[in-house]
Short mmCIF file of C-alpha atoms (C1' of nucleotides) in Angstrom, two decimals:
data_model
loop_
_atom_site.label_atom_id
_atom_site.label_comp_id
_atom_site.label_asym_id
_atom_site.label_seq_id
_atom_site.Cartn_x
_atom_site.Cartn_y
_atom_site.Cartn_z
CA MET A 139 168.87 106.20 128.38
CA THR A 140 170.87 109.52 128.22
CA THR A 141 173.22 107.82 130.97
CA THR A 142 176.61 106.56 129.96
CA GLY A 143 175.15 102.77 131.27
CA ARG A 144 174.11 100.45 128.88
CA SER A 145 171.33 98.32 130.54
CA THR A 146 168.79 98.84 133.18
CA LYS A 147 170.86 97.43 136.17
CA THR A 148 173.87 99.47 135.09
CA ALA A 149 171.81 102.67 134.90
CA LEU A 150 170.06 101.97 138.31
CA ASN A 151 173.48 101.12 139.95
CA GLU A 152 175.11 104.41 138.66
CA GLN A 153 172.47 106.28 140.59
CA PHE A 154 172.76 104.04 143.69
CA ALA A 155 176.30 104.60 143.64
CA ARG A 156 175.79 108.65 143.36
CA ILE A 157 174.70 108.12 146.80
CA GLY A 158 177.57 106.24 147.92
CA LYS A 159 180.14 108.67 146.40
CA ALA A 160 178.29 111.48 148.38
CA LEU A 161 179.29 109.55 151.58
CA ALA A 162 182.72 108.68 150.39
CA SER A 163 184.45 111.51 151.78
CA PRO A 164 185.11 112.16 155.82
CA ARG A 165 184.36 115.89 155.13
CA ARG A 166 180.97 114.96 153.96
CA THR A 167 180.10 112.80 156.57
CA GLU A 168 181.21 115.27 159.28
CA LEU A 169 179.10 118.15 157.30
CA LEU A 170 176.21 115.66 157.38
CA ASP A 171 176.42 114.86 160.81
CA LEU A 172 176.35 118.62 161.61
CA LEU A 173 173.38 119.24 159.28
CA ALA A 174 171.34 116.34 160.92
CA GLN A 175 171.39 118.91 164.41
CA GLY A 176 169.41 121.43 161.99
CA GLU A 177 170.17 123.83 159.31
CA HIS A 178 173.46 125.83 159.27
CA GLY A 179 175.02 128.40 157.16
CA VAL A 180 177.99 127.67 155.11
CA GLU A 181 180.35 129.80 157.42
CA ALA A 182 179.12 127.91 160.55
CA LEU A 183 179.70 124.75 159.03
CA ALA A 184 183.35 125.64 157.86
CA ALA A 185 184.09 126.90 161.30
CA GLU A 186 182.67 123.39 163.15
CA ALA A 187 184.25 121.35 160.53
CA ASP A 188 187.59 123.29 160.51
CA MET A 189 187.96 123.74 156.85
CA SER A 190 188.07 126.58 154.38
CA VAL A 191 184.64 127.95 153.24
CA THR A 192 185.42 127.51 149.71
CA LEU A 193 186.24 123.87 150.39
CA THR A 194 182.97 123.46 152.61
CA SER A 195 180.93 125.04 149.85
CA ALA A 196 182.46 122.67 147.36
CA HIS A 197 181.72 119.63 149.52
CA LEU A 198 178.07 120.97 149.97
CA GLN A 199 177.53 121.20 146.46
CA ALA A 200 178.41 117.70 146.20
CA LEU A 201 175.96 116.71 148.65
CA ARG A 202 173.44 119.00 147.00
CA GLN A 203 173.80 117.09 143.65
CA ALA A 204 173.27 113.83 145.36
CA ARG A 205 170.22 115.33 146.45
CA LEU A 206 171.07 114.62 150.45
CA VAL A 207 170.92 118.27 151.57
CA GLU A 208 168.52 120.89 150.47
CA THR A 209 169.05 124.78 150.74
CA ARG A 210 167.32 127.80 152.07
CA ARG A 211 168.21 131.03 151.05
CA ASP A 212 167.62 134.08 153.66
CA GLY A 213 168.91 137.40 152.36
CA PRO A 214 172.65 136.96 151.50
CA ARG A 215 172.99 133.75 153.36
CA ILE A 216 172.23 130.52 152.46
CA PHE A 217 171.21 127.59 154.95
CA TYR A 218 171.85 124.04 154.30
CA ARG A 219 169.67 121.41 155.82
CA LEU A 220 169.60 117.37 155.43
CA ALA A 221 166.91 116.44 152.71
CA GLY A 222 164.74 114.17 154.97
CA ASP A 223 164.71 111.68 157.55
CA ASP A 224 165.73 109.04 155.18
CA VAL A 225 168.94 110.73 154.81
CA PHE A 226 169.68 110.40 158.61
CA GLU A 227 168.58 106.84 158.74
CA LEU A 228 170.81 106.30 155.87
CA LEU A 229 173.58 107.85 158.03
CA ALA A 230 172.48 105.81 160.90
CA ALA A 231 172.97 102.89 158.94
CA VAL A 232 176.52 103.46 157.63
CA ARG A 233 177.55 104.14 161.45
CA ALA A 234 175.85 100.95 162.35
CA VAL A 235 177.99 98.69 159.84
CA ALA A 236 181.02 100.93 160.61
CA HIS A 237 180.83 100.17 164.28
CA ALA A 238 180.06 96.55 163.74
CA ARG A 239 182.50 95.72 161.12
CA LEU A 240 185.30 97.92 161.32
CA ALA A 241 187.63 97.43 164.43
CA GLU A 242 189.06 100.70 164.10
CA VAL A 243 185.72 102.56 165.08
CA GLU A 244 185.88 100.36 168.44
CA GLN A 245 189.34 101.54 169.07
CA VAL A 246 188.80 105.12 168.28
CA VAL A 247 185.54 105.24 170.48
CA ARG A 248 187.42 103.34 173.24
CA ALA A 249 190.57 105.61 173.26
CA TYR A 250 188.61 108.91 173.28
CA PHE A 251 185.11 107.55 174.90
CA GLY A 252 186.78 105.47 177.54
CA ALA A 253 185.48 102.15 178.32
CA PRO A 254 182.18 101.21 177.04
CA ASP A 255 180.30 101.57 180.50
CA GLU A 256 182.41 104.44 182.16
CA LEU A 257 180.04 107.05 181.39
CA GLU A 258 177.26 104.79 182.72
CA PRO A 259 174.75 105.02 180.02
CA ILE A 260 171.13 105.66 180.42
CA GLY A 261 168.51 104.36 178.16
CA ARG A 262 165.62 106.08 176.59
CA ASP A 263 162.79 104.14 178.81
CA GLU A 264 164.69 104.55 182.09
CA LEU A 265 165.29 108.21 181.24
CA VAL A 266 161.64 109.00 180.25
CA ALA A 267 160.33 107.36 183.36
CA ARG A 268 162.78 109.07 185.76
CA ALA A 269 162.56 112.80 184.21
CA ARG A 270 158.79 112.45 184.50
CA GLY A 271 159.51 112.11 188.06
CA GLY A 272 161.69 114.97 188.51
CA GLU A 273 164.57 112.60 189.55
CA VAL A 274 166.84 113.59 186.41
CA VAL A 275 167.84 116.60 184.80
CA VAL A 276 168.45 116.14 180.81
CA LEU A 277 171.10 118.34 179.95
CA ASP A 278 171.74 119.36 176.32
CA LEU A 279 175.50 120.48 175.80
CA ARG A 280 175.53 121.66 172.14
CA PRO A 281 175.58 125.02 170.72
CA ARG A 282 172.79 127.09 171.32
CA ASP A 283 171.57 127.46 167.94
CA GLU A 284 171.26 123.53 167.73
CA TYR A 285 169.24 123.61 170.85
CA ALA A 286 167.05 126.23 169.41
CA ALA A 287 166.33 123.95 166.08
CA GLY A 288 165.28 121.13 168.16
CA HIS A 289 165.78 119.48 171.37
CA ILE A 290 164.45 116.89 173.59
CA ALA A 291 161.42 118.43 175.37
CA GLY A 292 162.36 119.39 178.67
CA ALA A 293 166.13 119.61 178.36
CA VAL A 294 168.23 122.38 179.75
CA SER A 295 170.72 124.20 177.43
CA ILE A 296 174.10 124.73 178.62
CA PRO A 297 176.68 124.45 175.73
CA LEU A 298 179.77 122.68 176.82
CA GLU A 299 182.10 125.71 176.69
CA ALA A 300 179.85 127.45 179.02
CA LEU A 301 179.36 124.62 181.38
CA GLU A 302 181.88 125.31 183.95
CA GLU A 303 180.71 128.86 184.28
CA HIS A 304 177.10 128.23 184.67
CA LEU A 305 177.33 125.00 187.10
CA ALA A 306 175.19 127.20 189.44
CA LEU A 307 172.45 126.24 187.30
CA LEU A 308 172.23 122.65 188.31
CA PRO A 309 171.21 121.81 191.85
CA PRO A 310 174.18 119.85 193.41
CA GLU A 311 171.99 117.19 194.30
CA ALA A 312 170.45 116.53 190.90
CA GLU A 313 171.03 113.41 188.85
CA ILE A 314 172.03 114.59 185.38
CA ALA A 315 171.52 112.67 182.01
CA ALA A 316 173.71 114.71 179.40
CA TYR A 317 173.35 114.35 175.62
CA CYS A 318 174.90 116.05 172.52
CA ARG A 319 174.89 115.17 168.83
CA GLY A 320 174.77 111.64 169.21
CA PRO A 321 176.81 108.56 169.74
CA TYR A 322 179.99 109.71 168.36
CA CYS A 323 179.79 113.12 169.62
CA VAL A 324 182.83 114.18 172.25
CA MET A 325 180.64 117.01 173.82
CA ALA A 326 178.86 114.59 176.49
CA PRO A 327 181.59 112.67 177.44
CA ARG A 328 183.58 115.69 178.00
CA GLY A 329 180.67 117.51 179.96
CA ILE A 330 180.21 114.39 181.92
CA ALA A 331 183.89 114.23 182.90
CA LEU A 332 183.85 117.95 183.95
CA LEU A 333 180.42 117.85 186.05
CA ARG A 334 181.66 114.81 188.00
CA ARG A 335 184.96 116.49 188.77
CA HIS A 336 182.55 118.76 190.44
CA GLY A 337 180.95 116.22 192.50
CA TYR A 338 177.67 115.58 190.35
CA ARG A 339 176.28 112.26 189.47
CA ALA A 340 176.19 112.43 185.59
CA ARG A 341 175.13 110.09 183.20
CA ARG A 342 175.23 109.90 179.32
CA LEU A 343 172.15 109.64 176.91
CA ALA A 344 173.78 108.38 173.81
CA ASP A 345 170.92 109.49 171.51
CA GLY A 346 170.92 112.66 169.64
CA VAL A 347 167.77 114.70 168.90
CA ASN A 348 166.99 112.71 165.87
CA GLU A 349 167.19 109.23 167.33
CA TRP A 350 164.98 110.53 170.23
CA ARG A 351 162.33 111.91 167.86
CA LEU A 352 162.47 108.95 165.32
CA ALA A 353 161.65 106.63 168.49
CA GLY A 354 158.61 108.46 168.86
CA LEU A 355 159.87 110.70 171.94
CA PRO A 356 158.86 114.43 172.42
CA VAL A 357 161.03 117.14 171.02
CA ALA A 358 160.59 120.74 171.41
CA THR A 359 162.05 123.76 169.52
CA GLY A 360 163.11 127.18 170.59
CA SER A 361 165.30 128.35 173.29
CA GLU A 362 163.22 129.41 176.04
CA PRO A 363 161.90 126.08 178.14
CA GLY A 364 165.05 125.28 180.18
CA SER A 365 167.79 127.53 179.14
CA TRP A 366 169.48 130.07 180.96
CA SER A 367 170.30 132.93 178.47
CA MET B 807 196.35 107.57 166.57
CA THR B 808 197.71 105.64 163.76
CA THR B 809 195.63 107.24 161.13
CA THR B 810 196.53 110.32 159.33
CA GLY B 811 193.70 112.19 161.05
CA ARG B 812 194.18 114.68 163.66
CA SER B 813 191.17 114.45 165.98
CA THR B 814 188.64 111.92 167.21
CA LYS B 815 185.88 113.46 164.86
CA THR B 816 188.37 113.03 161.91
CA ALA B 817 189.30 109.65 162.53
CA LEU B 818 185.87 108.55 162.92
CA ASN B 819 184.53 110.09 159.67
CA GLU B 820 187.54 108.61 158.04
CA GLN B 821 186.03 105.23 159.24
CA PHE B 822 182.62 106.10 158.25
CA ALA B 823 183.81 107.40 154.77
CA ARG B 824 185.48 103.90 154.23
CA ILE B 825 181.99 102.43 154.05
CA GLY B 826 180.70 105.21 151.80
CA LYS B 827 183.85 104.67 149.68
CA ALA B 828 182.92 101.00 149.22
CA LEU B 829 179.38 101.88 148.05
CA ALA B 830 180.81 104.61 145.55
CA SER B 831 181.07 102.15 142.43
CA PRO B 832 178.22 100.96 140.44
CA ARG B 833 180.07 97.75 139.79
CA ARG B 834 180.28 97.15 143.56
CA THR B 835 176.51 98.07 144.23
CA GLU B 836 175.65 95.69 141.80
CA LEU B 837 178.13 93.01 143.31
CA LEU B 838 176.40 93.56 146.71
CA ASP B 839 172.88 93.31 145.32
CA LEU B 840 174.01 89.77 143.77
CA LEU B 841 175.94 88.56 147.15
CA ALA B 842 172.52 89.61 148.88
CA GLN B 843 170.98 86.51 147.21
CA GLY B 844 173.45 84.45 148.86
CA GLU B 845 177.14 83.40 148.31
CA HIS B 846 178.59 83.29 144.88
CA GLY B 847 181.99 82.24 143.32
CA VAL B 848 184.11 85.02 141.64
CA GLU B 849 183.48 84.00 138.42
CA ALA B 850 179.89 83.44 138.95
CA LEU B 851 179.82 87.22 139.89
CA ALA B 852 181.99 88.28 136.87
CA ALA B 853 179.54 86.55 134.38
CA GLU B 854 176.11 87.82 136.32
CA ALA B 855 177.80 91.45 136.14
CA ASP B 856 179.19 91.32 132.78
CA MET B 857 182.86 92.36 133.85
CA SER B 858 186.25 90.63 133.69
CA VAL B 859 187.34 88.16 136.47
CA THR B 860 190.20 90.48 137.41
CA LEU B 861 188.09 93.46 137.69
CA THR B 862 185.56 91.37 139.84
CA SER B 863 188.07 90.49 142.08
CA ALA B 864 189.56 93.90 142.58
CA HIS B 865 186.34 95.18 143.41
CA LEU B 866 185.54 92.41 145.80
CA GLN B 867 188.83 92.99 147.45
CA ALA B 868 187.61 96.57 148.04
CA LEU B 869 184.48 95.64 149.58
CA ARG B 870 186.37 92.97 151.73
CA GLN B 871 188.61 95.57 153.14
CA ALA B 872 185.48 97.74 154.03
CA ARG B 873 184.41 94.54 155.83
CA LEU B 874 181.03 94.60 153.72
CA VAL B 875 181.62 91.05 152.60
CA GLU B 876 183.45 87.84 153.78
CA THR B 877 184.87 84.66 152.18
CA ARG B 878 184.76 81.09 152.50
CA ARG B 879 187.26 78.78 150.78
CA ASP B 880 186.31 75.36 149.20
CA GLY B 881 189.13 73.89 147.63
CA PRO B 882 190.49 76.15 144.85
CA ARG B 883 187.55 78.51 144.74
CA ILE B 884 186.72 81.33 147.10
CA PHE B 885 182.97 82.12 147.93
CA TYR B 886 182.05 85.63 148.56
CA ARG B 887 179.00 86.63 150.90
CA LEU B 888 177.38 89.78 152.55
CA ALA B 889 179.10 90.19 155.86
CA GLY B 890 175.91 90.24 157.61
CA ASP B 891 172.03 91.60 157.59
CA ASP B 892 173.17 95.02 158.83
CA VAL B 893 174.96 95.29 155.48
CA PHE B 894 171.75 94.35 153.44
CA GLU B 895 170.01 97.04 155.54
CA LEU B 896 172.42 99.60 154.62
CA LEU B 897 172.24 98.73 151.15
CA ALA B 898 168.11 99.17 151.56
CA ALA B 899 168.79 102.24 152.98
CA VAL B 900 170.89 103.67 150.06
CA ARG B 901 168.21 102.40 147.68
CA ALA B 902 165.43 104.04 149.76
CA VAL B 903 167.30 107.47 149.42
CA ALA B 904 167.93 106.94 145.92
CA HIS B 905 164.65 106.28 145.07
CA ALA B 906 162.95 108.94 147.15
CA ARG B 907 165.60 111.75 146.17
CA LEU B 908 166.95 111.23 142.73
CA ALA B 909 164.29 111.64 139.96
CA GLU B 910 166.47 109.46 137.59
CA VAL B 911 165.73 106.35 139.56
CA GLU B 912 161.81 107.10 139.16
CA GLN B 913 162.67 107.71 135.18
CA VAL B 914 164.47 104.28 134.91
CA VAL B 915 162.07 102.30 136.86
CA ARG B 916 159.31 103.81 134.87
CA ALA B 917 161.02 103.36 131.47
CA TYR B 918 162.07 99.59 132.09
CA PHE B 919 159.27 98.41 134.63
CA GLY B 920 156.62 100.15 133.28
CA ALA B 921 153.81 102.22 135.07
CA PRO B 922 153.83 101.60 139.05
CA ASP B 923 150.50 99.52 139.12
CA GLU B 924 151.35 97.74 135.72
CA LEU B 925 152.45 94.90 137.44
CA GLU B 926 149.47 94.70 139.89
CA PRO B 927 151.83 94.43 142.72
CA ILE B 928 150.63 92.10 145.77
CA GLY B 929 151.70 92.96 149.30
CA ARG B 930 153.22 90.54 151.97
CA ASP B 931 149.83 90.17 153.97
CA GLU B 932 147.43 89.39 151.12
CA LEU B 933 150.12 87.08 149.77
CA VAL B 934 150.51 85.10 152.90
CA ALA B 935 146.95 84.88 153.39
CA ARG B 936 146.15 83.70 149.84
CA ALA B 937 149.10 81.51 149.65
CA ARG B 938 148.07 79.57 152.60
CA GLY B 939 144.75 78.83 151.08
CA GLY B 940 146.50 77.75 147.77
CA GLU B 941 144.89 80.40 145.90
CA VAL B 942 148.09 81.80 144.68
CA VAL B 943 151.28 80.03 143.45
CA VAL B 944 154.56 81.72 144.56
CA LEU B 945 157.17 81.75 141.67
CA ASP B 946 160.80 82.49 142.02
CA LEU B 947 162.55 83.30 138.85
CA ARG B 948 166.11 83.52 139.91
CA PRO B 949 168.83 81.21 138.96
CA ARG B 950 168.60 77.85 140.62
CA ASP B 951 171.36 78.12 142.92
CA GLU B 952 170.17 81.44 144.27
CA TYR B 953 166.84 79.57 145.13
CA ALA B 954 168.86 76.91 146.74
CA ALA B 955 170.63 79.68 149.11
CA GLY B 956 167.41 80.59 150.25
CA HIS B 957 163.66 81.29 149.02
CA ILE B 958 160.34 82.20 150.41
CA ALA B 959 158.97 79.02 151.86
CA GLY B 960 156.73 77.03 149.58
CA ALA B 961 157.91 78.91 146.41
CA VAL B 962 158.32 77.10 143.18
CA SER B 963 161.64 77.65 141.22
CA ILE B 964 161.58 78.10 137.56
CA PRO B 965 164.40 80.21 136.66
CA LEU B 966 163.40 83.05 134.12
CA GLU B 967 165.34 81.65 130.91
CA ALA B 968 163.83 78.18 131.52
CA LEU B 969 160.18 79.66 132.26
CA GLU B 970 158.81 79.46 128.46
CA GLU B 971 159.97 75.80 128.41
CA HIS B 972 158.20 74.86 131.54
CA LEU B 973 154.88 76.51 131.52
CA ALA B 974 153.39 73.24 132.05
CA LEU B 975 154.42 72.93 135.66
CA LEU B 976 151.82 75.96 136.43
CA PRO B 977 148.40 74.95 136.39
CA PRO B 978 146.64 77.37 133.70
CA GLU B 979 143.91 78.49 136.03
CA ALA B 980 146.37 79.40 138.85
CA GLU B 981 147.22 82.89 139.94
CA ILE B 982 150.88 83.59 140.16
CA ALA B 983 152.90 85.86 142.50
CA ALA B 984 156.28 86.14 141.06
CA TYR B 985 159.41 87.44 142.80
CA CYS B 986 163.20 87.75 142.01
CA ARG B 987 166.09 89.79 143.75
CA GLY B 988 164.41 92.48 144.81
CA PRO B 989 162.43 95.59 143.80
CA TYR B 990 164.96 96.53 141.11
CA CYS B 991 165.51 93.30 139.51
CA VAL B 992 164.13 92.97 135.89
CA MET B 993 163.64 89.11 136.04
CA ALA B 994 159.89 89.37 138.00
CA PRO B 995 158.61 91.78 135.44
CA ARG B 996 159.80 90.04 132.27
CA GLY B 997 158.66 86.87 133.87
CA ILE B 998 155.44 88.39 134.15
CA ALA B 999 154.85 89.78 130.70
CA LEU B 1000 155.79 86.27 129.51
CA LEU B 1001 153.15 84.80 131.77
CA ARG B 1002 150.59 86.98 130.72
CA ARG B 1003 151.37 86.48 127.22
CA HIS B 1004 150.36 82.86 127.74
CA GLY B 1005 147.14 83.62 129.54
CA TYR B 1006 148.16 83.50 133.19
CA ARG B 1007 146.98 85.90 135.83
CA ALA B 1008 150.53 86.97 136.97
CA ARG B 1009 151.00 89.60 139.58
CA ARG B 1010 154.37 91.02 141.16
CA LEU B 1011 155.97 90.43 144.83
CA ALA B 1012 158.42 93.09 144.89
CA ASP B 1013 160.21 91.63 147.73
CA GLY B 1014 163.41 89.77 147.73
CA VAL B 1015 164.28 86.85 149.82
CA ASN B 1016 165.96 89.26 152.28
CA GLU B 1017 162.80 91.63 152.67
CA TRP B 1018 160.80 88.79 153.15
CA ARG B 1019 163.06 86.90 155.68
CA LEU B 1020 163.76 90.44 157.67
CA ALA B 1021 160.13 91.06 158.15
CA GLY B 1022 160.01 87.74 159.84
CA LEU B 1023 158.19 85.61 157.21
CA PRO B 1024 159.49 81.97 156.60
CA VAL B 1025 162.40 80.90 154.39
CA ALA B 1026 163.45 78.00 153.36
CA THR B 1027 166.76 76.54 151.72
CA GLY B 1028 167.67 73.67 149.50
CA SER B 1029 166.45 72.78 145.90
CA GLU B 1030 163.62 70.11 146.79
CA PRO B 1031 160.20 71.69 147.80
CA GLY B 1032 158.70 73.19 144.65
CA SER B 1033 161.21 72.69 142.21
CA TRP B 1034 161.00 70.88 139.11
CA SER B 1035 164.72 69.47 138.32
"C1'" DG C 655 174.90 153.61 142.08
"C1'" DT C 656 178.71 151.76 144.99
"C1'" DC C 657 180.04 149.23 149.09
"C1'" DT C 658 180.08 145.16 152.04
"C1'" DT C 659 179.30 140.30 153.06
"C1'" DA C 660 178.42 135.60 151.94
"C1'" DT C 661 178.56 132.22 148.93
"C1'" DT C 662 179.78 130.19 144.73
"C1'" DC C 663 182.63 129.51 140.30
"C1'" DC C 664 186.79 128.90 137.91
"C1'" DA C 665 191.65 126.78 136.82
"C1'" DA C 666 195.32 124.58 138.22
"C1'" DT C 667 197.62 121.21 141.26
"C1'" DG C 668 198.37 116.44 142.96
"C1'" DG C 669 196.15 112.20 144.83
"C1'" DT C 670 193.66 108.19 144.49
"C1'" DC C 671 190.74 105.18 141.93
"C1'" DA C 672 189.32 102.05 137.83
"C1'" DT C 673 190.72 99.23 134.44
"C1'" DT C 674 193.64 96.04 131.76
"C1'" DG C 675 196.77 92.48 130.44
"C1'" DG C 676 200.10 89.56 132.32
"C1'" DA C 677 202.65 87.01 135.80
"C1'" DA C 678 202.24 84.84 140.45
"C1'" DT C 679 200.17 82.26 143.99
"C1'" DG C 680 197.50 78.39 146.13
"C1'" DC C 681 194.99 74.38 146.10
"C1'" DA C 682 193.81 69.59 144.02
"C1'" DG C 683 194.53 65.58 141.46
"C1'" DG C 684 197.56 62.33 138.89
"C1'" DC D 1169 206.49 66.94 141.93
"C1'" DC D 1170 204.23 68.54 137.81
"C1'" DT D 1171 199.62 70.15 135.72
"C1'" DG D 1172 195.40 72.62 135.66
"C1'" DC D 1173 192.41 75.78 137.43
"C1'" DA D 1174 190.84 79.56 140.31
"C1'" DT D 1175 191.71 83.78 142.00
"C1'" DT D 1176 194.88 87.26 143.18
"C1'" DC D 1177 198.74 90.32 142.58
"C1'" DC D 1178 201.45 93.73 139.95
"C1'" DA D 1179 202.56 97.60 136.74
"C1'" DA D 1180 201.12 100.99 134.06
"C1'" DT D 1181 197.25 103.75 131.71
"C1'" DG D 1182 193.80 107.46 131.88
"C1'" DA D 1183 189.78 109.25 134.48
"C1'" DC D 1184 188.10 111.56 138.23
"C1'" DC D 1185 188.29 114.07 142.82
"C1'" DA D 1186 189.97 117.19 146.66
"C1'" DT D 1187 192.13 121.23 147.51
"C1'" DT D 1188 193.69 125.95 147.06
"C1'" DG D 1189 193.74 130.73 145.85
"C1'" DG D 1190 191.82 134.27 143.32
"C1'" DA D 1191 187.76 136.00 140.74
"C1'" DA D 1192 182.74 136.43 140.01
"C1'" DT D 1193 178.10 136.72 141.69
"C1'" DA D 1194 173.97 137.58 144.33
"C1'" DA D 1195 171.95 140.55 147.96
"C1'" DG D 1196 171.21 143.99 151.20
"C1'" DA D 1197 172.98 148.57 153.37
"C1'" DC D 1198 174.19 153.05 152.65
#
DNA sequence: GTCTTATTCCAATGGTCATTGGAATGCAGG
DNA sequence: CCTGCATTCCAATGACCATTGGAATAAGAC
């Protein structure tokens, strides 16, 4: 053993704890959440997470040393991405435990997202059935590059900041199912509130692209299909 | 917000990171592994994990504040247990990522458990089929109290330390499937080595009792069925 | 080559956590 | 109530981590 530990058990637990340490900072969980939407450059991550580039880089190094993320170089810039689906599933397990066990999570969700049913969540099965028949428009509220990196097949892309100016793209009588990065992302609730203010019938799909894909449902890449550019 | 954070995202990520912090120490991952086998008192945990009672208590407090474990009081002593199956699944997700991503885990496993197929692992389905026909004896090598707290239905309990003295309980021509706490526990490999030295045909079941139970397979409690006391 | 841009490295700060030994708590039994 | 036992609390130490600003690297453009 080259590790500092003494026995097998200790050596293994040191490795398991490396993964835990990587998850032990709110900054890093936020970065992982962003990376779950597709690869990003350091500067983009720093801007999204509202921290300095230097600090972002340091945290990304920590994640890289725990092998939770991998890098790709393209000229002068370096793109980070999750190392695999197992990392996303780990992240989901953390959030599931946090939501089930920590009352604080429930409080924050309630305070910022409103009461549980206020957004009239729509389930996967119902959405698949009704979208097939054209009864529901699936709306992706994330930034364009995240949509391009992977989105629910058939979804229309209108980033939240551009939503108010591009309402014309949505037929007024349409029922809309809006989604964003996942169940803890504020974009969908914000977008739905705005849509309702303009008279739309809008409901929330709590899934993100990864939940959707890992459930075996169809995902597409690129910016053509339902986009407005 | 009463938290120190500024925004929703930050507040939520602080909560998620609480879970990560709880997993960020090898001592705590070891305690969680032990607690996954059933409830234990503080002193028992300290002895198993080879650390002082004071330190064990401190780490258990940390786990309790992250709501990963719960307590039950019985007179002067306090028993700790995992807060739920979701916590076990989180632990499993951490270990899956560690095993898939960290080369060090593979090295440790190889060094202490031997080559992957050396223990001739037996799968759940094969074991169920052959145990039903009486062709295979399922052997639980964990301490007696862990066996009593929950074991694979029909398994015989012989703790590893008592194995050599109680070989008479195992018919010489029997094929044996040995299991212990789970895939990273050293008891089964040790027990299998001993059994083979005495001429037995012994193979390993990598599952622990939780993996078995969560796969929907039958589990029993108490110390009667196949025990030797 | 020099310049520009993106990213990482380095050094120094303060804060948080692990660990220890000793004291305090809380519960049963006499 | 006093005693004994299991556990937790407290205070103090050292180690590690986050964060910052400034310097260094690496790749491409001119």
